[in-house]
Tab-separated table of C-alpha atoms in Angstrom:
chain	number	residue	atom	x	y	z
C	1	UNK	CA	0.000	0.000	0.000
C	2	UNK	CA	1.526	3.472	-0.738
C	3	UNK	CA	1.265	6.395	0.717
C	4	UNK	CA	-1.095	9.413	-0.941
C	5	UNK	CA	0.630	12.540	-1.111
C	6	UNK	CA	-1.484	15.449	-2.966
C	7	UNK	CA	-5.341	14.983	-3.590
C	8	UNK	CA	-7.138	17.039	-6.012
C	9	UNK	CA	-11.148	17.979	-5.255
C	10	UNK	CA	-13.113	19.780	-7.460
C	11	UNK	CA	-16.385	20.846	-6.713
C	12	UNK	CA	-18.486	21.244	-9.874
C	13	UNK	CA	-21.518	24.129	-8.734
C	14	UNK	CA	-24.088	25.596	-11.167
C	15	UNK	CA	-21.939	28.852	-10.664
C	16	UNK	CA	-18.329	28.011	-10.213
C	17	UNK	CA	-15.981	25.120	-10.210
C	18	UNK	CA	-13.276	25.098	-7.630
C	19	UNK	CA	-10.702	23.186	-7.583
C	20	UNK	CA	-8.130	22.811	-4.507
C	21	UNK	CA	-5.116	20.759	-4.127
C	22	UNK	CA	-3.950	19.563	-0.442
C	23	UNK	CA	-1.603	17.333	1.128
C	24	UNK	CA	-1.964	14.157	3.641
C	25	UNK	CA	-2.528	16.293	6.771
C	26	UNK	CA	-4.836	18.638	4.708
C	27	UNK	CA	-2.727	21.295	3.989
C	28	UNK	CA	-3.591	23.474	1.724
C	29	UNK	CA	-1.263	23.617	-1.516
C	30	UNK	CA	-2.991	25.470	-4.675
C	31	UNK	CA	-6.690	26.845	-5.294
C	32	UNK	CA	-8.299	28.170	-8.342
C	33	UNK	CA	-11.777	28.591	-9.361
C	34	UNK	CA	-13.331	29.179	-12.899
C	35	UNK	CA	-17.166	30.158	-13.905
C	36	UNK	CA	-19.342	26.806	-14.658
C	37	UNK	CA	-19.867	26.774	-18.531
C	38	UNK	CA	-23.562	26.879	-17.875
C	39	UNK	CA	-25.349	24.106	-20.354
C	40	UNK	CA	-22.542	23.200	-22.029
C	41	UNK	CA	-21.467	19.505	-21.392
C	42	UNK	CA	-17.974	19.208	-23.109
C	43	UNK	CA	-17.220	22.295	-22.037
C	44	UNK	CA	-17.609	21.699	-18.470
C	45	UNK	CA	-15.674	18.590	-18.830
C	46	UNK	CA	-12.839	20.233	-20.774
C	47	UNK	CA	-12.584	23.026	-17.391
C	48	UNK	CA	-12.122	20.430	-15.028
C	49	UNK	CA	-9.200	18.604	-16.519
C	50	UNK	CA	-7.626	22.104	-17.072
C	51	UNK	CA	-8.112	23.048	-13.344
C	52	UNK	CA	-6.618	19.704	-12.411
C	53	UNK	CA	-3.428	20.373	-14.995
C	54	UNK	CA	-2.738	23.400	-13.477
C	55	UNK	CA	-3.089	22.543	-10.056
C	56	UNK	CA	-0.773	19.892	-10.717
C	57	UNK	CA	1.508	22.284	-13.127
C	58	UNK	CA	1.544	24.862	-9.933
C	59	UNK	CA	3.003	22.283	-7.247
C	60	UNK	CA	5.073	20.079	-9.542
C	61	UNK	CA	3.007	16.943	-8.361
C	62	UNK	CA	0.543	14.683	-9.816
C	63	UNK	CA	-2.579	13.945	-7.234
C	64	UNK	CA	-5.792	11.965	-7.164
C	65	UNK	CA	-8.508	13.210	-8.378
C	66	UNK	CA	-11.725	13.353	-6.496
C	67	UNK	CA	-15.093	15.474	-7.772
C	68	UNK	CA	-18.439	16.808	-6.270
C	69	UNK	CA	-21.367	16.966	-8.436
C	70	UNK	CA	-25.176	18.564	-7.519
C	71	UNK	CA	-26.187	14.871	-8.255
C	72	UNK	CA	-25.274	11.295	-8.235
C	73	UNK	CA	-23.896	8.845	-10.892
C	74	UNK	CA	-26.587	6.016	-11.606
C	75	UNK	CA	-25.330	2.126	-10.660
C	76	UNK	CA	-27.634	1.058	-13.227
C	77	UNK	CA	-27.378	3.486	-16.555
C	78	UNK	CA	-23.257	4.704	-15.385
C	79	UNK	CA	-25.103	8.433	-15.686
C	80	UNK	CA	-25.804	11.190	-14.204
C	81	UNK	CA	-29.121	12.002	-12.620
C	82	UNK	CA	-30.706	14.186	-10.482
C	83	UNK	CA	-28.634	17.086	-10.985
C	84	UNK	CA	-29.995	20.731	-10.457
C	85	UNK	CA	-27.408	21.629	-12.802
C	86	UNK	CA	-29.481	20.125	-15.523
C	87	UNK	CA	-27.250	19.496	-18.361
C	88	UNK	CA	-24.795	16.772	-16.855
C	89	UNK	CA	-28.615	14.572	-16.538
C	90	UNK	CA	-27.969	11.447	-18.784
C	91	UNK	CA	-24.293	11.886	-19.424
C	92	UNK	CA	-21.512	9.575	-18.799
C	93	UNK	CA	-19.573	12.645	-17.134
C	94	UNK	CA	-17.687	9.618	-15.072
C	95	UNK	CA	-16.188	8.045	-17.708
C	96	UNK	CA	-15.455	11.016	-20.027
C	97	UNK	CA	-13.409	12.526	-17.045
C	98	UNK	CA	-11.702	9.393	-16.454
C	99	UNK	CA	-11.136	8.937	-20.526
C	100	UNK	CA	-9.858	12.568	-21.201
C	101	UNK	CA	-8.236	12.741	-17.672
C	102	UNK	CA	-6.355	9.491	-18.674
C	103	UNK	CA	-6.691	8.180	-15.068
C	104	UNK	CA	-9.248	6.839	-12.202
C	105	UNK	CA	-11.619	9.592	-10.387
C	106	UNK	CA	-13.850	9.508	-8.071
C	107	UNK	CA	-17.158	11.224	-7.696
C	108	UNK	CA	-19.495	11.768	-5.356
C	109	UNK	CA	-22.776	13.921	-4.751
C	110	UNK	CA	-21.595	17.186	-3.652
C	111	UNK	CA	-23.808	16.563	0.248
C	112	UNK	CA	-21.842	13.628	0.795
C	113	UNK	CA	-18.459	15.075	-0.182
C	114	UNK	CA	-19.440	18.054	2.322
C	115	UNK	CA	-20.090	15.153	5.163
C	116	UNK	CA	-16.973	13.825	3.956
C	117	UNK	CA	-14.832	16.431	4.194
C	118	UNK	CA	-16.409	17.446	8.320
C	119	UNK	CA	-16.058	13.871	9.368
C	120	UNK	CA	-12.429	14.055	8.591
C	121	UNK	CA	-11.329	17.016	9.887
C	122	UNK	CA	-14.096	19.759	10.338
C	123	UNK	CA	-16.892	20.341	12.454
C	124	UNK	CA	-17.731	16.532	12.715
C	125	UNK	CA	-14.012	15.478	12.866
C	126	UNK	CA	-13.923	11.774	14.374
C	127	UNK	CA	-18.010	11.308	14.623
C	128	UNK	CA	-19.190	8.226	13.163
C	129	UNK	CA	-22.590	9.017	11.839
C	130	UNK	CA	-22.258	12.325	9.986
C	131	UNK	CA	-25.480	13.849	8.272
C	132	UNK	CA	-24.234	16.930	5.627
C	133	UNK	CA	-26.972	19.726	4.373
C	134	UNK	CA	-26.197	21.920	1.989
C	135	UNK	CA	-28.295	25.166	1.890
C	136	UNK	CA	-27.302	26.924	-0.996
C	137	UNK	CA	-29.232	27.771	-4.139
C	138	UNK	CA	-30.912	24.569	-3.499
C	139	UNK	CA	-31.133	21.882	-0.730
C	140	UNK	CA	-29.185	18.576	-0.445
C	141	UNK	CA	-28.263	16.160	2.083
C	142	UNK	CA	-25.558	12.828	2.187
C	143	UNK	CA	-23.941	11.047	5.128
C	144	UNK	CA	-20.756	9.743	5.934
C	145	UNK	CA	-20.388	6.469	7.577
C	146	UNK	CA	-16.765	6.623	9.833
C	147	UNK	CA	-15.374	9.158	7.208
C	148	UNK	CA	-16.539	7.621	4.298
C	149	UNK	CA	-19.588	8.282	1.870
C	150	UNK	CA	-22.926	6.367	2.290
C	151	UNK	CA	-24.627	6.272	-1.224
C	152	UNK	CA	-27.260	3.249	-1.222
C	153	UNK	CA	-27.858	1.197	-3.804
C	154	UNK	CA	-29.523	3.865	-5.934
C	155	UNK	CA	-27.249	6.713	-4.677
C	156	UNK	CA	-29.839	9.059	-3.102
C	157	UNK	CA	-28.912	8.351	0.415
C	158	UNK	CA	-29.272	11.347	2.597
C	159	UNK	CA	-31.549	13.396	-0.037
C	160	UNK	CA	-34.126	14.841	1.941
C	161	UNK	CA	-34.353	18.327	-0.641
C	162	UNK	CA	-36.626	16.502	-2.266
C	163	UNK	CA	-38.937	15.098	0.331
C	164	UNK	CA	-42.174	16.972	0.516
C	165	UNK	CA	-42.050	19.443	3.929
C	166	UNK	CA	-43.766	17.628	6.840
C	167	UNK	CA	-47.057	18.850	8.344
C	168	UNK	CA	-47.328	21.013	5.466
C	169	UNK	CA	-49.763	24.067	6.126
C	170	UNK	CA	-53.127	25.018	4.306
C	171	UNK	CA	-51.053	28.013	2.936
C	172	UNK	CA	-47.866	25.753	1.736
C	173	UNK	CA	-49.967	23.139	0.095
C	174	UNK	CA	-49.440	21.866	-2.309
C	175	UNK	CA	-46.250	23.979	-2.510
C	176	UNK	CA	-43.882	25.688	-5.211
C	177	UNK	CA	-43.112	23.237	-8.133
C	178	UNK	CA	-39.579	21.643	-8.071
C	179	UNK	CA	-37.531	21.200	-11.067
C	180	UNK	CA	-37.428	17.471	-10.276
C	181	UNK	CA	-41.355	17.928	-11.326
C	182	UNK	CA	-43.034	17.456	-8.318
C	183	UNK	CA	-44.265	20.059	-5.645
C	184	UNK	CA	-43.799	21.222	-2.268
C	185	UNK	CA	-39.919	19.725	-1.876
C	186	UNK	CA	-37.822	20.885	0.757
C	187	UNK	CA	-35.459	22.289	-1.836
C	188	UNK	CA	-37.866	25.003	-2.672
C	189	UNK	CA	-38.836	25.656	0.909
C	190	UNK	CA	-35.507	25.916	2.953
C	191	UNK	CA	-33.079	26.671	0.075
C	192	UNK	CA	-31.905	30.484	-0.635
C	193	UNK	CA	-34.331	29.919	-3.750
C	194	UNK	CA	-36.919	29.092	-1.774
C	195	UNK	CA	-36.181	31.842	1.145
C	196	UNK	CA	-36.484	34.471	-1.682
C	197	UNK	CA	-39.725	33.490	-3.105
C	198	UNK	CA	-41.080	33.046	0.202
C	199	UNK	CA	-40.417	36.675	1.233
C	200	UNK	CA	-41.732	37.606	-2.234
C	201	UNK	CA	-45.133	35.235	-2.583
C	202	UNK	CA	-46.192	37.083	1.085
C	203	UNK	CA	-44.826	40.822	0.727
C	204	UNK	CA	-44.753	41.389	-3.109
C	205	UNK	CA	-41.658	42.702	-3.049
C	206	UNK	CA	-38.762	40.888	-4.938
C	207	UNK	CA	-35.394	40.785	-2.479
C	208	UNK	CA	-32.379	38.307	-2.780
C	209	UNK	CA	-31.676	35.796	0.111
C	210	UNK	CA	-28.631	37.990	0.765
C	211	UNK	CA	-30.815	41.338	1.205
C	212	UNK	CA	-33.661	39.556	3.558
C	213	UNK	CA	-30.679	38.385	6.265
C	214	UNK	CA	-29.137	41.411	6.124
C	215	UNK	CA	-33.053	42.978	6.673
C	216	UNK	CA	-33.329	40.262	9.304
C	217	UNK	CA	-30.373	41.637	11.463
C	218	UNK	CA	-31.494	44.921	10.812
C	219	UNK	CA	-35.105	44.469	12.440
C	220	UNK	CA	-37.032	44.612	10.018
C	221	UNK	CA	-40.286	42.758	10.568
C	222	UNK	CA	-41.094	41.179	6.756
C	223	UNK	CA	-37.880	39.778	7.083
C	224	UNK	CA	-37.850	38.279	10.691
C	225	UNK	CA	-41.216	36.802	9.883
C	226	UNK	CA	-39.813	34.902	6.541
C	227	UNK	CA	-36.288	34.014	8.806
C	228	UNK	CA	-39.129	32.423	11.450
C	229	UNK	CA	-41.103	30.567	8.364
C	230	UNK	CA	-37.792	29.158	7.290
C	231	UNK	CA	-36.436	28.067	10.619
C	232	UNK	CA	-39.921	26.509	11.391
C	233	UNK	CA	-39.757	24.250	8.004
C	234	UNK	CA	-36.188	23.472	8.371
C	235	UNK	CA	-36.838	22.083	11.541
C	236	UNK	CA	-40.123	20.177	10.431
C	237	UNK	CA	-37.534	18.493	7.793
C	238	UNK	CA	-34.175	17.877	9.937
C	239	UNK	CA	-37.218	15.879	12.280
C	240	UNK	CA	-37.607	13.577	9.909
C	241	UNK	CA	-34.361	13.030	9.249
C	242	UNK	CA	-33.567	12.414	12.614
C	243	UNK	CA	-36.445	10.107	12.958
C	244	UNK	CA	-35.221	8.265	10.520
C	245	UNK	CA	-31.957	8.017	10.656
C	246	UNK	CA	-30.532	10.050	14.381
C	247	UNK	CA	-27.436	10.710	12.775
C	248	UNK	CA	-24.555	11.771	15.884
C	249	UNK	CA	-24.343	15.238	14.102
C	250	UNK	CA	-26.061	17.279	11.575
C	251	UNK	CA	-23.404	19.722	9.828
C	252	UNK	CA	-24.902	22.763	7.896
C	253	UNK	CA	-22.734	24.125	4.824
C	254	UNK	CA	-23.506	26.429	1.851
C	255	UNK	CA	-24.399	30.187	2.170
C	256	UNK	CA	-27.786	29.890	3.826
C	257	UNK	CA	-25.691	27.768	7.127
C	258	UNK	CA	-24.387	31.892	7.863
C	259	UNK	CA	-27.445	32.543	9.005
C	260	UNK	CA	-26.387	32.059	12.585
C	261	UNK	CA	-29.895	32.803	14.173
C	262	UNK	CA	-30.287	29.136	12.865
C	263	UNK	CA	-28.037	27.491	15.709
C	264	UNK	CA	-29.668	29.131	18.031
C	265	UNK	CA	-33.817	28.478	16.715
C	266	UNK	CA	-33.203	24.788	16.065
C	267	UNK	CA	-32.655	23.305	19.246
C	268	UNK	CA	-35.797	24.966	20.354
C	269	UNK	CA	-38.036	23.786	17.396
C	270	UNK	CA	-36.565	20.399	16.887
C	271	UNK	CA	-38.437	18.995	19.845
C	272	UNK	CA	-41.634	19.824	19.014
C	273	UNK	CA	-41.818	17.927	15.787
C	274	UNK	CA	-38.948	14.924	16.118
C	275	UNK	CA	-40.796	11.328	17.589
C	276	UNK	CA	-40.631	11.178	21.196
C	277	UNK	CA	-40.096	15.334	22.122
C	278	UNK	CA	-36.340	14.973	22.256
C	279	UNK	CA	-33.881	16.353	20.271
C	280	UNK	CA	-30.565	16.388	21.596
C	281	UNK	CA	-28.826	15.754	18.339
C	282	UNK	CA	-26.196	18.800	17.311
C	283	UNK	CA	-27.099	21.021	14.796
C	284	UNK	CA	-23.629	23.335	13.745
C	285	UNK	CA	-21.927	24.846	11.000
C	286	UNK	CA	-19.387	23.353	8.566
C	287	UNK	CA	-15.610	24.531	9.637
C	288	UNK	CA	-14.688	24.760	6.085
C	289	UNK	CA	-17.655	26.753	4.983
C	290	UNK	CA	-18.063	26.926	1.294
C	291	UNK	CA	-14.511	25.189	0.997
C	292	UNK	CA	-16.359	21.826	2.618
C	293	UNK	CA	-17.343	20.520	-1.024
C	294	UNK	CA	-13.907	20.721	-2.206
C	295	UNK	CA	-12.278	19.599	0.594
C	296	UNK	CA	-14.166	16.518	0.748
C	297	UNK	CA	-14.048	15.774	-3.045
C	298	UNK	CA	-10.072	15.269	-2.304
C	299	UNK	CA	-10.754	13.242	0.984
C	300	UNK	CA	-12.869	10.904	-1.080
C	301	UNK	CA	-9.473	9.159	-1.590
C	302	UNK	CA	-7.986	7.475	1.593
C	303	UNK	CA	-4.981	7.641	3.565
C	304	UNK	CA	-3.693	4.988	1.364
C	305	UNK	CA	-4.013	3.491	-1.993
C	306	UNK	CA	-3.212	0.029	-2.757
């Protein structure tokens, strides 16, 4: 068995890919990001074996090569589905990157790679049963199993952004429609998409996600009533994930887990809607923020290689 010395992650979003290069303790050695070629297939492909090359130009060392996707990689067809970043759907993105890479990869859903990444040494470091969200532009969930990812058989272990939200109000039935085609996900209730056209279905008034937290910890009342309907249906969802699968930790990433009124509001709600009126399981942010993805996407390679 020998020894791994740098690991390459990428972390393919709708927006960005980023691509970071680290050593066996974690280290940082190289980052670089590049806008996603929205809807264009080969082009996307052709970014990410750049970003590798010149990772591996900039520290004179070849690495592994691990990737995060907004989806999963089918056991049955070899392709992708389920991505919110619509145009890798139905592709064999897993083979071309090995073929034009011209060596193994691994990929994972971009959840798991952020559950990955805290189990080994973030917020979650050492835990065995680690349960990743992602609230970003949408919602997603995966879980890592003593540091290493937890897929199932058909790879949607963990996904609870597109369960419908529990105990679902007259007012939030039958919900916004998804882009997975059905309504009333989580995704479109607890994301910063669905944050935004929550503030906007009850006030009328168009605001980004960014704008309504900022109103939030300025006072302002439209926004602390759409910050209360979030926290409210993000705890109605983590209960069922708890009473499902009581995970030892629940780590938070992507740019809605700043909200830190959240860490405070959970531990209150949880109770009232997980089985039993107990909820002592943690609720906290990722360590590496935004950097969790990418960071796990290289950790989906062990400490050794045979």
């Amino acid at each position: 068995m020998a020894e791994i010395g740098m690991r390459i992650g990428i972390d393919l979003g709708g927006t960005k890919i980023e691509a970071l290069a680290i050593d066996e303790h974690g280290i940082e050695l190289a980052r670089h990001r590049v806008d996603t070629p929205r809807d264009d297939y080969e082009a996307t492909i052709k970014a990410i074996v750049a970003l590798v090359h010149r990772m591996e130009a900039e520290t004179g060392k070849t690495g592994t090569v691990g990737a995060g996707i907004p989806g999963t990689i089918s056991r049955v067809t070899g392709l992708v589905k389920n991505a919110n970043s619509t145009w890798l759907n139905g592709r064999p993105f897993h083979r071309d990157l090995i073929a034009t890479l011209g060596r193994e990869v691994r990929v994972a859903n971009d959840a798991n790679c952020l559950a990955v990444s805290e189990a080994t040494d973030g917020a979650a470091a050492g835990v065995r049963f680690v349960y990743g969200v992602i609230l970003g532009t949408g919602c997603g969930g995966g879980v890592a199993l003593e540091g290493c990812v937890h897929d199932g058989p058909n790879g949607v272990a963990g996904e609870w952004g597109h369960n419908p939200l529990p105990w679902p109000k007259p007012e939030e039935s039958p919900g916004p429609l998804c882009y997975c085609g059905k309504r009333g996900c989580m995704e479109m209730w607890v994301s910063g998409t669905g944050i935004a056209l929550d503030y906007k279905n009850v006030t009328g008034r168009a605001r980004t996600t960014r704008e309504i937290v900022a109103d939030f910890a300025a006072g302002d009342p439209a926004a602390a009533e759409t910050v209360e309907r979030f926290e409210d249906r993000l705890a109605r969802g983590l209960s069922n994930v708890i009473n499902i699968l009581d995970p030892d930790v629940i780590v938070v990433g992507g740019g809605v887990s700043r909200i830190e009124h959240i860490y405070a509001a959970l531990p209150k709600l949880l109770p009232k809607y997980v089985f039993g009126g107990e909820a002592s399981t943690p609720v906290v942010q990722a360590k590496y923020g935004d950097s969790s993805g990418v960071r796990g996407a290289a950790w989906l390679w062990p400490n050794k290689r045979v």
